[in-house]
Every structure is written in structure tokens, then in C-alpha cells.
XYZ file of C-alpha atoms in Angstrom:
217
model
C 9.434 -55.567 -55.064
C 8.149 -55.118 -58.579
C 8.189 -51.119 -58.736
C 6.611 -50.721 -62.070
C 3.417 -52.371 -60.948
C 2.000 -48.896 -60.692
C 0.501 -47.487 -64.102
C 3.371 -45.020 -65.137
C 4.371 -45.405 -68.375
C 7.713 -47.407 -68.524
C 9.722 -49.514 -70.851
C 8.646 -52.909 -71.192
C 11.676 -54.493 -68.601
C 10.949 -53.996 -65.352
C 13.929 -52.562 -63.349
C 15.025 -53.956 -60.458
C 18.062 -55.025 -58.204
C 20.157 -56.995 -60.836
C 17.893 -56.791 -64.000
C 19.226 -55.185 -66.676
C 17.267 -52.160 -67.910
C 16.886 -52.734 -71.973
C 16.030 -49.250 -73.226
C 16.902 -46.577 -71.269
C 13.732 -43.404 -71.269
C 12.792 -40.680 -68.994
C 10.789 -42.934 -66.976
C 13.864 -45.489 -66.529
C 16.394 -42.830 -65.145
C 13.770 -41.740 -62.791
C 13.089 -45.327 -61.157
C 16.846 -46.429 -61.293
C 17.499 -43.255 -59.304
C 14.927 -43.917 -56.597
C 16.282 -47.437 -56.656
C 19.688 -46.261 -56.195
C 18.985 -43.784 -53.666
C 15.351 -44.694 -51.766
C 16.233 -43.046 -49.040
C 16.600 -39.747 -50.530
C 13.800 -40.115 -53.485
C 10.035 -41.235 -54.330
C 8.819 -41.483 -57.178
C 4.948 -41.302 -57.500
C 2.613 -39.941 -60.510
C 0.949 -36.807 -60.035
C -0.900 -35.446 -58.123
C 0.352 -36.256 -55.279
C -0.850 -33.343 -52.743
C -4.165 -34.701 -52.200
C -2.609 -38.035 -51.001
C -1.463 -39.177 -47.796
C 1.669 -42.256 -48.162
C 4.622 -43.453 -46.127
C 7.916 -41.690 -47.601
C 9.530 -44.411 -45.652
C 8.603 -47.558 -48.259
C 9.845 -47.103 -51.929
C 6.567 -47.301 -54.287
C 4.799 -45.511 -57.116
C 0.983 -43.820 -56.866
C -1.049 -45.810 -59.023
C -2.070 -43.316 -61.797
C -1.298 -42.429 -65.249
C 1.188 -39.835 -66.487
C 4.871 -38.882 -66.079
C 6.742 -39.945 -63.165
C 7.605 -37.219 -60.442
C 10.791 -37.022 -58.360
C 9.912 -36.254 -54.601
C 12.901 -35.336 -51.952
C 12.376 -37.115 -48.956
C 13.462 -35.556 -45.604
C 13.808 -37.645 -41.957
C 13.962 -35.455 -39.020
C 14.578 -36.786 -35.566
C 14.396 -33.400 -32.659
C 14.981 -34.094 -29.459
C 14.337 -31.541 -26.827
C 14.537 -31.931 -22.837
C 12.577 -29.590 -20.663
C 12.311 -29.075 -17.007
C 8.906 -30.106 -16.364
C 6.807 -33.272 -16.143
C 5.263 -34.616 -19.691
C 1.452 -33.698 -18.297
C 2.602 -30.235 -18.332
C 4.106 -30.055 -21.812
C 1.211 -32.021 -23.138
C -1.230 -29.227 -22.198
C 0.961 -26.458 -24.455
C 1.048 -29.316 -26.876
C -2.619 -30.000 -27.381
C -3.508 -26.284 -27.428
C -2.594 -26.699 -30.913
C -4.623 -23.293 -32.005
C -2.359 -20.964 -30.133
C 1.321 -22.117 -31.736
C 1.354 -19.474 -34.136
C 1.105 -17.004 -31.193
C 4.180 -18.544 -29.544
C 6.013 -20.694 -32.091
C 7.894 -18.064 -34.931
C 7.736 -19.738 -38.087
C 4.469 -21.042 -37.735
C 1.976 -18.818 -39.190
C -1.162 -21.073 -39.070
C -2.155 -24.116 -36.578
C -5.813 -24.228 -37.272
C -8.046 -27.355 -35.943
C -10.581 -28.072 -38.755
C -12.401 -30.752 -36.671
C -15.777 -30.227 -34.812
C -14.631 -31.652 -31.447
C -11.364 -28.707 -31.662
C -9.648 -31.261 -29.676
C -6.193 -33.186 -31.202
C -8.132 -36.979 -31.101
C -7.863 -39.249 -33.643
C -9.122 -38.426 -36.768
C -8.650 -34.426 -35.872
C -7.589 -32.957 -38.844
C -5.498 -29.835 -38.789
C -4.843 -27.175 -41.678
C -1.061 -25.610 -41.181
C 0.981 -23.374 -42.477
C 4.939 -22.919 -41.879
C 7.324 -20.328 -43.037
C 9.837 -21.909 -45.602
C 13.008 -20.655 -47.630
C 10.554 -20.395 -51.147
C 7.478 -19.363 -49.548
C 5.044 -20.830 -46.676
C 4.249 -24.465 -46.628
C 0.845 -25.788 -46.571
C -0.448 -29.020 -45.279
C -3.503 -30.813 -43.736
C -2.278 -32.992 -40.965
C -4.811 -36.004 -39.676
C -4.195 -37.496 -35.985
C -3.927 -40.992 -36.399
C -3.010 -41.687 -32.904
C -2.856 -39.934 -29.183
C -1.850 -41.484 -26.192
C -2.339 -38.557 -23.610
C 0.711 -36.991 -22.254
C 2.628 -39.484 -24.282
C 2.168 -39.668 -28.012
C 0.908 -37.951 -31.171
C 0.906 -40.128 -34.359
C -0.093 -37.616 -37.678
C 0.039 -37.985 -41.376
C 0.342 -35.230 -43.767
C -0.873 -34.142 -47.085
C 0.291 -31.148 -49.335
C 3.546 -29.368 -49.345
C 4.603 -31.968 -47.115
C 3.352 -35.242 -47.467
C 4.161 -37.990 -44.955
C 4.042 -38.916 -41.024
C 5.370 -37.477 -37.913
C 4.996 -38.971 -34.647
C 5.572 -36.722 -31.129
C 6.723 -38.965 -28.063
C 6.773 -37.574 -24.377
C 9.080 -39.805 -21.929
C 9.296 -39.103 -18.369
C 12.583 -38.362 -17.095
C 13.014 -38.351 -13.451
C 10.405 -35.382 -12.941
C 11.586 -34.211 -16.438
C 10.612 -34.777 -20.121
C 12.511 -36.279 -23.229
C 10.863 -34.957 -26.218
C 10.985 -36.700 -29.813
C 9.629 -35.468 -32.782
C 10.650 -37.392 -35.678
C 9.199 -36.184 -39.325
C 9.614 -38.153 -42.397
C 7.984 -36.081 -45.679
C 8.591 -35.798 -48.978
C 8.157 -32.305 -50.613
C 5.503 -32.008 -53.397
C 6.095 -28.999 -55.046
C 7.854 -28.947 -57.974
C 9.546 -25.797 -57.655
C 11.302 -27.309 -54.057
C 11.682 -30.500 -55.516
C 13.356 -29.170 -58.820
C 16.043 -27.060 -56.341
C 16.142 -29.592 -53.587
C 18.143 -31.217 -55.744
C 21.308 -28.372 -54.655
C 19.338 -26.806 -51.819
C 18.334 -30.252 -49.821
C 21.316 -28.932 -46.831
C 19.677 -25.187 -46.807
C 16.240 -26.502 -46.498
C 17.439 -28.975 -43.977
C 19.234 -26.150 -41.737
C 15.837 -23.921 -41.843
C 13.775 -26.887 -40.525
C 16.269 -26.954 -37.396
C 15.909 -23.185 -37.365
C 12.677 -23.279 -36.503
C 12.250 -25.884 -34.458
C 14.905 -24.634 -32.177
C 13.079 -21.426 -32.225
C 9.838 -23.864 -30.985
C 12.026 -25.342 -28.619
C 13.366 -22.034 -26.427
C 9.617 -20.423 -26.863
C 8.211 -23.638 -25.354
C 10.343 -23.799 -22.786
C 9.983 -20.023 -22.038
C 5.955 -20.959 -21.484
C 6.964 -24.046 -18.995
């Protein structure tokens, strides 16, 4: 993949695996870092908080200006509930009530007129973070009632989430995959050093949600 096919200013040589870099610059250093650690970073042009993008892929958003390194995160959370998927689904789809029972979730407001978690539905979310509130917008791409929700995120967190419910002998195995990158300059600046702490905080919020959801079933 030619990683210089975006419109970021770079040296004249393409930096791909096995290609010699003829001139070291700030931009080339960023590109090289992304190539060496594609599972950790993504390079993009600013602004990114208005764009959805798949952080699982390595690419550059077309645009002018210098590149910015975004810190990537991959979370996989598995819960088990002593209740069938239908009952768990009834609580999950009631997005507006989440701030009432999920500690750390400050806002989860459906912006669409239908007020239901259907494809095309947009949700404004706010979650308490270590450096301040994380504000992002979710757009539902796919729903399979009682089985799956697929969503994209933009704002302070850009990426994709997939929440699946699997029946298990009258119980439910819940699997939530959250693959995002932080877009805020502060979180990306200190993310090089504080990523383990941010991961810990995410797990703490998810554990609080699990306990609260389990009590409501």
C-alpha cells in the first residue's frame, strides 16, 4: 500500500516496507512510526473529529497539512448474564436510560426522530475520562434484534464498536468489541506514556457497567 497517496506533505520517496528513505523529515518520521507499529498508531490529516474511519486499517485521510499520530485502542469485553438475550437486549436498546444506571456514562442521547437504536440512528455520548469527558457521536450501522449492534464513532473517539449477544443454555454471552483511536491532542500526546492507565480506566468503566446491568436483570 502506498502510504503517501494522501495529500500530506512528505519527502519525494515513498516509505513502504523494504524502501529506503532518502530524506528524514518530521512527516517521514511519523509515517515510519506508523509502519513499524500499525497496531498502535494511525496517521491522519487534521481535522479528524468530524470523520468516521476504520482504525483497524492503516491509511491516511486525504487533506492538506502535517500528519498527526492517533493512539489506537482495541478492547474486547466478554460478560456472562444469567438471563436470555431477549431480556438483556431490552436493557441495552433503552439507550436513554444508560446514564441512570451505568457509572461513568454521563450522556447517551438519541438524536434521531425515531428514538430507537435502528440503522441510521445517531447517539450523542459522553463518558467520564481521566483527562476530562470524552464526547463522541455514535451512528448505528446494523442491528439484529437480540443478537447484534454495529456502530461507528466520531468525535473524541473515532472507530467502530460491535456488541453481540449469544444464547448459552438460557443465559447470555455478551461480547463487546471497541476499536477506536483518540483524536484529542492531549490524550494523544500523553497516550505514549499513559496508554496503560487509559486502558485501566476503560476496563473500570466497563466493569461498573457489567455490575449495574447484572443487578437490573
